Short mmCIF file of C-alpha atoms and ligand atoms in Angstrom, two decimals:
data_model
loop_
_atom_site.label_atom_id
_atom_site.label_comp_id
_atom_site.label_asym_id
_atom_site.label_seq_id
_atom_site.Cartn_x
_atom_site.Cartn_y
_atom_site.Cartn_z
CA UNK R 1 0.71 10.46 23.82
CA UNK R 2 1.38 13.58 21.57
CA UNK R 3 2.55 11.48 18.16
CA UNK R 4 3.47 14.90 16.97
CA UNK R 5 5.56 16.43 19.42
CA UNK R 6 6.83 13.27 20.44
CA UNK R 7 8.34 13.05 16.89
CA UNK R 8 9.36 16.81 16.93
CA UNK R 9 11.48 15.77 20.29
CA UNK R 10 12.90 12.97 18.78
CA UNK R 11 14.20 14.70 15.36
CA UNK R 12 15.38 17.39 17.18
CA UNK R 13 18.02 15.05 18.71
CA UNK R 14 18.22 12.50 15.73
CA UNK R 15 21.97 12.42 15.41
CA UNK R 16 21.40 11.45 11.30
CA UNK R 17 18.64 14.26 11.25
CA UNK R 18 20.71 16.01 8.55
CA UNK R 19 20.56 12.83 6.09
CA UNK R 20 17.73 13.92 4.82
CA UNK R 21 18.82 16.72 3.08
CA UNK R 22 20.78 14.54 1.02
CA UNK R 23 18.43 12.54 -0.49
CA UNK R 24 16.20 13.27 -3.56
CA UNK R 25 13.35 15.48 -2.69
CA UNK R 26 10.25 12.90 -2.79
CA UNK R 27 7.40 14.96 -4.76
CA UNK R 28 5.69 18.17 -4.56
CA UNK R 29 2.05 18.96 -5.39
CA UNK R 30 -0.34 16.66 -6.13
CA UNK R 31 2.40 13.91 -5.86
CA UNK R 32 3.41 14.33 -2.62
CA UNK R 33 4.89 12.40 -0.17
CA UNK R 34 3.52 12.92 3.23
CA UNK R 35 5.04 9.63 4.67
CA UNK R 36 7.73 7.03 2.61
CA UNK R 37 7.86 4.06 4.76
CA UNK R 38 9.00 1.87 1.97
CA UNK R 39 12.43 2.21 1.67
CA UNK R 40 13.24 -1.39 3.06
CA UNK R 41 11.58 -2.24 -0.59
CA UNK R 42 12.99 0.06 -2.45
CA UNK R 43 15.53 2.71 -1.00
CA UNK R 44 15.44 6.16 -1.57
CA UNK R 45 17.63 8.15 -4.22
CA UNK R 46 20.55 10.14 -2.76
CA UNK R 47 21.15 13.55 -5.14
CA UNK R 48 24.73 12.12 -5.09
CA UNK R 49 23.62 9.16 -6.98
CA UNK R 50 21.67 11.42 -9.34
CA UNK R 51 24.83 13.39 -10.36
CA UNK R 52 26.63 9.88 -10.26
CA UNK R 53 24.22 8.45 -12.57
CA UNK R 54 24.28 11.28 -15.01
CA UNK R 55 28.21 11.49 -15.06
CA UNK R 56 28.08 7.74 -16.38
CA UNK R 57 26.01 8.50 -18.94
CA UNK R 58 27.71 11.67 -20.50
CA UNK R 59 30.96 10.65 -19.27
CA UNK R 60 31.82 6.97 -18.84
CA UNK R 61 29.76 5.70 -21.04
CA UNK R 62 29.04 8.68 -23.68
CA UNK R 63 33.07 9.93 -24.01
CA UNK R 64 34.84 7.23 -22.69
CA UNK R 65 32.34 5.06 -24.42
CA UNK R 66 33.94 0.82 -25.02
CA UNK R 67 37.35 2.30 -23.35
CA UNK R 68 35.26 2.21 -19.59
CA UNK R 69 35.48 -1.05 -19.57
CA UNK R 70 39.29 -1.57 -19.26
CA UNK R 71 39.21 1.62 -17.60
CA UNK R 72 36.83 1.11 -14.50
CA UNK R 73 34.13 -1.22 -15.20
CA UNK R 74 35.78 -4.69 -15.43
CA UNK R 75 36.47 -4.99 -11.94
CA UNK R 76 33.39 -2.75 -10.58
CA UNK R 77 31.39 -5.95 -9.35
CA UNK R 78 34.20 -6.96 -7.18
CA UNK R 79 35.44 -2.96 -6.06
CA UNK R 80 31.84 -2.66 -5.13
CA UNK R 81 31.22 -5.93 -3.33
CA UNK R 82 34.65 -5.12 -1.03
CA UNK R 83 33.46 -1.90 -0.39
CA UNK R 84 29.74 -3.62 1.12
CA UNK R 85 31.43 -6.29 2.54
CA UNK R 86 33.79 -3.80 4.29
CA UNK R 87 31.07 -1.64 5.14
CA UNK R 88 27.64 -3.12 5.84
CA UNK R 89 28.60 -7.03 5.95
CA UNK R 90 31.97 -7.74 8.42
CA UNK R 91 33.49 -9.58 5.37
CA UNK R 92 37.44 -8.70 4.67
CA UNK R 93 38.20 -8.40 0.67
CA UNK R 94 37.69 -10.62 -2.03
CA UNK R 95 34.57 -12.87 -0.37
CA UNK R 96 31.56 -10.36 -2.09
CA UNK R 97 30.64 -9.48 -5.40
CA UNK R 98 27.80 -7.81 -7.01
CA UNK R 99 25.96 -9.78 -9.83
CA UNK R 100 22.76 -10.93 -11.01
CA UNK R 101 19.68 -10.38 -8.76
CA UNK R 102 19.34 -11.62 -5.87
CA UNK R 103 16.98 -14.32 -7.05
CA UNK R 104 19.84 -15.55 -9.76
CA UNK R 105 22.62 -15.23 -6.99
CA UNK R 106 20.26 -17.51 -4.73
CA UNK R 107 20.05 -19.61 -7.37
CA UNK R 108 23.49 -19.90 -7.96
CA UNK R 109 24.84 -19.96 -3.94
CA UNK R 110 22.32 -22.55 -3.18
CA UNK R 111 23.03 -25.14 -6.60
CA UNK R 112 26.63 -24.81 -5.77
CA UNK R 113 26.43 -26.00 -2.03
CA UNK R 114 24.08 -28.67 -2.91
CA UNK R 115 26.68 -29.90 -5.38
CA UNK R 116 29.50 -29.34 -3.11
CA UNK R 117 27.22 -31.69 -0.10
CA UNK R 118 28.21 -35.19 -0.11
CA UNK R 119 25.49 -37.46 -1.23
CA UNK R 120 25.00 -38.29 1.81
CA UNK R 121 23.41 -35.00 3.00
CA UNK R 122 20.93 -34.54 0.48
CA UNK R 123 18.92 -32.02 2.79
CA UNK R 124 17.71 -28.20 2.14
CA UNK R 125 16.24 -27.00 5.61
CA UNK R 126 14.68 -23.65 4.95
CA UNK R 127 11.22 -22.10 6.68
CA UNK R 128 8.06 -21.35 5.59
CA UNK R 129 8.50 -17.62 6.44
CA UNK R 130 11.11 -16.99 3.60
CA UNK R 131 10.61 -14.78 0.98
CA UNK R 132 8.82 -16.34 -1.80
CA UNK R 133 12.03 -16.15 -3.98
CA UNK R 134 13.87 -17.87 -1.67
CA UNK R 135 11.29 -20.93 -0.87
CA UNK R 136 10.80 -21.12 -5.16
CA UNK R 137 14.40 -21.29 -5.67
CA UNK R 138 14.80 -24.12 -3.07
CA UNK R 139 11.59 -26.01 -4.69
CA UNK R 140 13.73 -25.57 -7.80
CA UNK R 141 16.96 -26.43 -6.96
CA UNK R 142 15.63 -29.44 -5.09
CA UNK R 143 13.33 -30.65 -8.44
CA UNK R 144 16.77 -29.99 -10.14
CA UNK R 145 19.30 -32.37 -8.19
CA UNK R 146 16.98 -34.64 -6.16
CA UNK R 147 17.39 -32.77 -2.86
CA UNK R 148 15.15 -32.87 -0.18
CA UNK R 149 13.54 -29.96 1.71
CA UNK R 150 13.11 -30.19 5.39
CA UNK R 151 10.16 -27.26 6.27
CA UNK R 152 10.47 -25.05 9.09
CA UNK R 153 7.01 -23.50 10.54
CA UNK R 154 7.81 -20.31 12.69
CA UNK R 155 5.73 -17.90 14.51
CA UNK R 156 4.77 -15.60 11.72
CA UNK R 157 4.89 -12.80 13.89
CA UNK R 158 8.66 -14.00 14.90
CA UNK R 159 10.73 -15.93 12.94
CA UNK R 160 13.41 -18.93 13.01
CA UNK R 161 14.88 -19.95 16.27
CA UNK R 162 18.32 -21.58 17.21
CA UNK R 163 16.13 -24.21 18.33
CA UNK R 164 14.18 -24.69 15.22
CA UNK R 165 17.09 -25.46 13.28
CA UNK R 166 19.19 -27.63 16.18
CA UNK R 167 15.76 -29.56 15.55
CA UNK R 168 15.85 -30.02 12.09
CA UNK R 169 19.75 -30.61 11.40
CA UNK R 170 21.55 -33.55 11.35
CA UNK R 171 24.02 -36.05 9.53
CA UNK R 172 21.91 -35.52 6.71
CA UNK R 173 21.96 -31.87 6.47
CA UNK R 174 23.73 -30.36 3.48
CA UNK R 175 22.42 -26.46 3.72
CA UNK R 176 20.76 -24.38 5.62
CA UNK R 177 18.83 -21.54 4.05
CA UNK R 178 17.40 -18.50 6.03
CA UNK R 179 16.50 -14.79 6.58
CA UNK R 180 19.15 -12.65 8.67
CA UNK R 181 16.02 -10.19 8.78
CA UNK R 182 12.14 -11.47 8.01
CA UNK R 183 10.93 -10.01 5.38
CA UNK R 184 7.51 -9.66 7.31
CA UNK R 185 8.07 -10.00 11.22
CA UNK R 186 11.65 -7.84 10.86
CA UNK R 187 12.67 -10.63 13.13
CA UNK R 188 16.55 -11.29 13.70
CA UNK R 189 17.54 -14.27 13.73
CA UNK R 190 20.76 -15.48 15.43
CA UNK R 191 23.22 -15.52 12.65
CA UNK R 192 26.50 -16.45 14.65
CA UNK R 193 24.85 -19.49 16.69
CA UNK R 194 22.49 -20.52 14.03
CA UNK R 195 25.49 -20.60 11.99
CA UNK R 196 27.73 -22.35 15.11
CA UNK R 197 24.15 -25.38 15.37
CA UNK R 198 24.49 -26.28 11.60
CA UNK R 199 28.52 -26.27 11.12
CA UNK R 200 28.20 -28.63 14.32
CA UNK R 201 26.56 -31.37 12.48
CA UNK R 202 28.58 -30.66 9.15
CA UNK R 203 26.38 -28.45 7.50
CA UNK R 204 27.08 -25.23 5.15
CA UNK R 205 24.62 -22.26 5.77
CA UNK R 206 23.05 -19.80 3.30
CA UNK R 207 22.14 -16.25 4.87
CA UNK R 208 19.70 -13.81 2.80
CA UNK R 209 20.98 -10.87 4.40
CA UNK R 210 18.02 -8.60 1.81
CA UNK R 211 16.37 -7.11 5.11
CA UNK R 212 19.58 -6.50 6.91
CA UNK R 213 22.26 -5.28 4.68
CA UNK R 214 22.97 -1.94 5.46
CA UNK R 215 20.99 -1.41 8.58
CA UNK R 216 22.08 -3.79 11.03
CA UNK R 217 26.18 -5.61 11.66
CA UNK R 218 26.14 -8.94 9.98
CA UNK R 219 29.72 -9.84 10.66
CA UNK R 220 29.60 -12.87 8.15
CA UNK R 221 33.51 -13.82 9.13
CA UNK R 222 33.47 -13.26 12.71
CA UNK R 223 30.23 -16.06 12.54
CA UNK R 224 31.90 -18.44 9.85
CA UNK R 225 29.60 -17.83 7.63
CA UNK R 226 29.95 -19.60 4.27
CA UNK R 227 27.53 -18.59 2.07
CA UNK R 228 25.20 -15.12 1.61
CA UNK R 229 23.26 -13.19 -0.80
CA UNK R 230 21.53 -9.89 -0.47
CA UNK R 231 19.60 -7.43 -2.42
CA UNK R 232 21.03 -3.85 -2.99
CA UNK R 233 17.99 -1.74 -3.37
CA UNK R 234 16.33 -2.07 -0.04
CA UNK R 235 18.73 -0.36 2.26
CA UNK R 236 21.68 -0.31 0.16
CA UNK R 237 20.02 2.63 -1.97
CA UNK R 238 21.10 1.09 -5.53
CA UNK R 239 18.11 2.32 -7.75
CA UNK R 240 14.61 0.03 -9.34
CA UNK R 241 16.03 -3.46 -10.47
CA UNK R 242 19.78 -2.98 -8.61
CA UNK R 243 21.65 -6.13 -9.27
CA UNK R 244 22.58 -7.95 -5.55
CA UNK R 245 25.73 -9.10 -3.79
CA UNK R 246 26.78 -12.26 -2.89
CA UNK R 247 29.49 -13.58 -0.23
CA UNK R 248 30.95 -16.45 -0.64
CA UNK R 249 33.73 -17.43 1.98
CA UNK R 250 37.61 -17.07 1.15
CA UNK R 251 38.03 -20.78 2.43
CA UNK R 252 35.17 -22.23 0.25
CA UNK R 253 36.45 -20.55 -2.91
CA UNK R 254 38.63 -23.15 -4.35
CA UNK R 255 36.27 -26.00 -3.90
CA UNK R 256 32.38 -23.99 -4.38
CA UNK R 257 31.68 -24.29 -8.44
CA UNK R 258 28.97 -22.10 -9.54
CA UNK R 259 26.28 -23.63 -12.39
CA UNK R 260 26.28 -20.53 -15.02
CA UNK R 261 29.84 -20.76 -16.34
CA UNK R 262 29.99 -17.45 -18.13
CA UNK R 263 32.46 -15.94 -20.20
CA UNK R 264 32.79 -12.69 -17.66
CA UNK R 265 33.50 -15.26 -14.96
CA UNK R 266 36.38 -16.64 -16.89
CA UNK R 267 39.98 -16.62 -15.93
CA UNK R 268 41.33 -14.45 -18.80
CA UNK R 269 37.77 -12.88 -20.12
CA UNK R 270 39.38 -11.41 -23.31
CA UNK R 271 41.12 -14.37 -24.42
CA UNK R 272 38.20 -16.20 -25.66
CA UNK R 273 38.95 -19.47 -24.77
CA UNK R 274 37.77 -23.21 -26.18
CA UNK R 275 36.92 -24.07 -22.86
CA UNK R 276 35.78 -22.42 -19.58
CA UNK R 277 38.25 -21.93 -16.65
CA UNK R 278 37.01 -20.15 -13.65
CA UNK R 279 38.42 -16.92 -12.78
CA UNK R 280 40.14 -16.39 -9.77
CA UNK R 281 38.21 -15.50 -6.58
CA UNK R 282 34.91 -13.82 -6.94
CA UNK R 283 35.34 -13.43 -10.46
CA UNK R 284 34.13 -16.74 -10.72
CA UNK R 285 30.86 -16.04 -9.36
CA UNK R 286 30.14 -13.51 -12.54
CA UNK R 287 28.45 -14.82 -15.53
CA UNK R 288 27.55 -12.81 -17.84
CA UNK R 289 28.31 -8.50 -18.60
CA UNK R 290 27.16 -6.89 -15.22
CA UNK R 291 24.22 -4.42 -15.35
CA UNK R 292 27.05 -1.59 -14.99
CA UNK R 293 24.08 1.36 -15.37
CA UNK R 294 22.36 -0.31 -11.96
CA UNK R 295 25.59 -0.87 -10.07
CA UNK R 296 26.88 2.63 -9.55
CA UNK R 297 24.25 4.07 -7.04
CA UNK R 298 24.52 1.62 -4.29
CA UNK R 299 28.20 3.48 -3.65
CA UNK R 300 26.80 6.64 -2.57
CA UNK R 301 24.86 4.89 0.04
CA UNK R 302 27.63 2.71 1.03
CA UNK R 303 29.66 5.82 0.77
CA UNK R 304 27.01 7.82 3.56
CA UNK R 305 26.59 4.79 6.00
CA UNK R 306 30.19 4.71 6.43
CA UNK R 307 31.01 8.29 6.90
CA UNK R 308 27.90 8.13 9.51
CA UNK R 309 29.02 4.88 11.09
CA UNK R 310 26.88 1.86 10.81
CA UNK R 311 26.06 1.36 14.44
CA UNK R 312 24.22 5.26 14.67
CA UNK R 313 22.25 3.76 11.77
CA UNK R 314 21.39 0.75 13.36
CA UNK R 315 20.47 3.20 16.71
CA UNK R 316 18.13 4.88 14.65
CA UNK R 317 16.43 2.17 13.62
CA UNK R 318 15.72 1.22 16.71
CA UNK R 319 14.48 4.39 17.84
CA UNK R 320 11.99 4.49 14.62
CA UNK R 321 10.92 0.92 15.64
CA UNK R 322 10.62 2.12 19.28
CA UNK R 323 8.74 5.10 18.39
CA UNK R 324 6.00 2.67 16.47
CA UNK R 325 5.85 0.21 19.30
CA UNK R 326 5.05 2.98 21.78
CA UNK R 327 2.67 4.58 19.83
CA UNK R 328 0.67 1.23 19.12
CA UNK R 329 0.61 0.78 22.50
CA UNK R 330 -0.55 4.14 23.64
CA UNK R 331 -2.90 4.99 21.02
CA UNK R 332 -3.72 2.40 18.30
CA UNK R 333 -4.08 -0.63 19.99
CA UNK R 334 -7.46 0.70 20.94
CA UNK R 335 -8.78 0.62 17.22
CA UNK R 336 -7.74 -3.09 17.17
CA UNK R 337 -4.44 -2.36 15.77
CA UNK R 338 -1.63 -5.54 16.99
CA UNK R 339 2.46 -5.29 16.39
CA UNK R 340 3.23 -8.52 14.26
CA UNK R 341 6.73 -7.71 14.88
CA UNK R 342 9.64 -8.52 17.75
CA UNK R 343 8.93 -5.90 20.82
CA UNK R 344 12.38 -6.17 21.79
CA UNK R 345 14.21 -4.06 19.94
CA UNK R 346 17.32 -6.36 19.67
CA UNK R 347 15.55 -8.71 17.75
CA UNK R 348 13.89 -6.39 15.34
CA UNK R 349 15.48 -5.07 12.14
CA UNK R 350 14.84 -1.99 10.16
CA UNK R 351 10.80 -2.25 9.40
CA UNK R 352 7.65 -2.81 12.14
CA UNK R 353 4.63 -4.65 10.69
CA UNK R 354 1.18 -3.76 12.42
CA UNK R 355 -1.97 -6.51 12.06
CA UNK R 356 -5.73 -5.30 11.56
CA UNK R 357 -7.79 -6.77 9.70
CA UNK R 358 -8.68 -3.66 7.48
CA UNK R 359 -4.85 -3.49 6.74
CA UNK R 360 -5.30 -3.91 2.76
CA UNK R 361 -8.46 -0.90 2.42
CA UNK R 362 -6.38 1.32 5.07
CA UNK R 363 -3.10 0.28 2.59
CA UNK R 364 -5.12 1.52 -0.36
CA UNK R 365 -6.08 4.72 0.86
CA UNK R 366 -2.77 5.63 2.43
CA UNK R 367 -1.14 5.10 -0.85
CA UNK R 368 -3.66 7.42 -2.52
CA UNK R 369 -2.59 10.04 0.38
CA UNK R 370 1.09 9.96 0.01
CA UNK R 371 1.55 7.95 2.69
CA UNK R 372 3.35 4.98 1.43
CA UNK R 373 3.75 1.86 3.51
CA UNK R 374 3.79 -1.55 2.25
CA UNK R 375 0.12 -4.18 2.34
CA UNK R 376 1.92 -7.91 3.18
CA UNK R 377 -0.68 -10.59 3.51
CA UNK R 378 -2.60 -11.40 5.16
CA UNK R 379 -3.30 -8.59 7.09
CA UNK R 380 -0.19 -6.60 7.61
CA UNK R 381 0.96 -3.02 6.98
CA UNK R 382 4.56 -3.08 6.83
CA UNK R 383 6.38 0.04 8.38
CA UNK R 384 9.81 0.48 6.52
CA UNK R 385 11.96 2.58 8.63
CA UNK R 386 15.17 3.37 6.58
CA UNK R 387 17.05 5.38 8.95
CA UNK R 388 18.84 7.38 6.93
CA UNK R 389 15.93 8.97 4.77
CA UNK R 390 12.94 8.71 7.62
CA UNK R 391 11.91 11.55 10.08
CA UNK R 392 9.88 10.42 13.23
CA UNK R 393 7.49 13.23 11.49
CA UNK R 394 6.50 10.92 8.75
CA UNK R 395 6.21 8.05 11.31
CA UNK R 396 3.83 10.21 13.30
CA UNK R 397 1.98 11.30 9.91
CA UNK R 398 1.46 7.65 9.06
CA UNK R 399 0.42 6.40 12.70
CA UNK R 400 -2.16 8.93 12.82
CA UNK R 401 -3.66 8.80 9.55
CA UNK R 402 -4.22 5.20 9.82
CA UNK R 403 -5.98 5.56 13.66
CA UNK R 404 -8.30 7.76 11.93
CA UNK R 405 -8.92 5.33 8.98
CA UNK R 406 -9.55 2.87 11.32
CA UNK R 407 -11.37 5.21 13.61
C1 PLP U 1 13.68 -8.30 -1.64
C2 PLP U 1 14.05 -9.72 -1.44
C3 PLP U 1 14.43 -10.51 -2.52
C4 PLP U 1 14.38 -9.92 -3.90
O1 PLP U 1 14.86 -10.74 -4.91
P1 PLP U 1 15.06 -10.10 -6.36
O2 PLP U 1 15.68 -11.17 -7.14
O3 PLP U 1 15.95 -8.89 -6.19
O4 PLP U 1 13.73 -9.67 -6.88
C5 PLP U 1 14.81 -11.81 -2.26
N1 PLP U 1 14.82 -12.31 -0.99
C6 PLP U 1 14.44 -11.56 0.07
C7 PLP U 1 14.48 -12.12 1.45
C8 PLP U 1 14.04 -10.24 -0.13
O5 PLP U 1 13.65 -9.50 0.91
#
């Protein structure tokens, strides 16, 4: 197999070929980048955001100065949470709002169904696979209240299973915390009948949706879905430190209390009031002054995978993750290299992680080449394949400097 012409082929016919052009040119010189396949960590820069970014600054914030706030900024965190919701997430209006990070958000989703559990369901069942934020939130949470966390062990190189979790729920079940997407595998679990197993025995569930927002259909109310966070500057494109959305589901609103009563979160925020009274809908998940200067880029992205339709982006993924498989396969299976991630492209999301146990020295010296994947222990290089931003090219560029690295 010809990784290069292969890749020429397939850009040639890449229906979101043209993307690219929109996005901040990534280095020239002796800071190129040959290869960025680590935009499912942190996205890529459209130009659009840079002009959008710079129009805050001189005019938002540096001529309309205190008067933004009234003017725009007040209800930003819920504008900007429809418009994901709308776009990436399956969720009508007034469920999503963007925040804190998505460790905070976690935080504050997961305290708030554990409170809202009877005490008769004192259980947290979340899996060993998790991102690390996730599991130390739980650990917290559960040191916090008293709760109790039941430990799921997947297949690294997979991920949770409906039958996992029909396993490990029960009458004592109060919430169910997973990955849409694993952070490692890329596996996909299934949302809308993992979702269907817990609500069976009386359960809420708590989707991390950091790995899938904006490159795969979540359809959070089509699955009943009560609870989800995710993180903005993966594939969402919001900039270094992007504050995260969470969903929370119309019919849970009136009775889900959040722990960090804030005066932004307030009912009437300018009133200053002797006593806190939550605001209506996801106003109430707000706690303190948003992070307006990290909120505003995430639009242009939302903006693009709209006007491209999110299904050709999920396509493309595919076809990126396709594109690794087969060249594993063909060429660079035979210096040892394994694919830690789904083969079947329905249950992969937007990255491909290959095993070898050389994977942190080959990680190193990529990085000092300009090719830029991502080193996940133990012996992973993670592929991030953000469709909008990635050529086949760069694929090809990374796939064959790492046979020769290994050769
Ligand atoms: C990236 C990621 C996070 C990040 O949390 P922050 O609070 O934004 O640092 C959390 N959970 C998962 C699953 C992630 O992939």
């Amino acid at each position: 197999m010809d990784l290069r012409a292969r890749a020429a082929e397939l850009d040639a016919t890449d229906p979101l070929g043209e993307c690219r052009d929109l996005f901040v040119p990534a280095g020239a010189g002796h800071d190129a980048v040959v290869a960025y396949l680590d935009g499912n960590s942190l996205g890529r820069p459209l130009r659009a955001s840079a002009e959008r970014i710079n129009r805050l600054v001189t005019h938002d914030w540096g001529t309309r100065l205190i008067r933004s706030w009234d003017e725009q900024w007040m209800d930003l965190p819920m504008r900007l949470g429809d418009r994901i919701g709308s776009v990436c997430l399956g969720a009508v209006a007034g469920q999503t709002v963007v925040a804190d990070s998505t460790t905070v958000l976690l935080y504050k989703l997961l305290r708030a169904a554990v409170a809202a559990a009877s005490p008769e369901r004192p259980e947290i069942v979340l899996d060993s696979e998790n991102f690390p934020t996730d599991r130390y939130v739980a650990e917290g949470v559960a040191a916090e209240t008293g709760a109790e966390l039941v430990w799921l062990h997947p297949d690294p190189a997979t991920g949770v299973t409906v039958e996992d979790v029909a396993g490990a729920v029960g009458p004592r079940t109060g919430v169910v915390l997973l990955s849409h997407v694993a952070y490692k595998s890329a596996w996909i679990a299934d949302l809308p009948e993992i979702t269907r197993v817990v609500h069976e025995v009386g359960g809420l569930v708590l989707w991390d949706l950091c790995h899938s927002a904006g490159v795969l259909p979540v359809g959070l109310d089509a699955a009943g879905v009560d609870l989800a966070v995710g993180c903005t500057y993966k594939f969402l494109g919001g900039g270094p430190g992007a504050p995260a959305f969470a969903y929370v589901a119309a019919q849970h609103q009136g009775s889900i209390r959040q722990p960090i009563q804030g005066w932004m979160g307030h009912a009437r925020v300018f009133e200053m009031g002797a006593s806190y009274e939550a605001g209506e809908g996801m106003r109430a998940w707000i706690s303190g002054t948003p992070p307006v200067l990290g909120m505003v880029a995430m639009e242009d992205t939302v903006d693009l995978i709209e006007s491209v339709g999110l299904e050709a982006v999920t396509a493309k993924a595919v076809a990126l993750g396709d594109f690794v498989v087969a060249a594993v396969d063909a060429r660079l299976a035979a210096s040892g290299v394994r694919v830690a991630s789904p083969r079947d492209p329905g249950r992969r999301g937007g990255h491909v992680t290959l095993a070898h146990p050389r994977s942190r020295e080959v990680c190193a010296q990529l990085w000092g080449e300009g090719v830029i994947p991502d080193f996940r222990e133990p012996d992973g290089i993670r592929l991030g394949l953000s469709p909008l931003s990635t050529s086949f090219a760069e694929v090809a560029e990374a796939l064959l400097r790492i046979e020769e690295l290994l050769g």
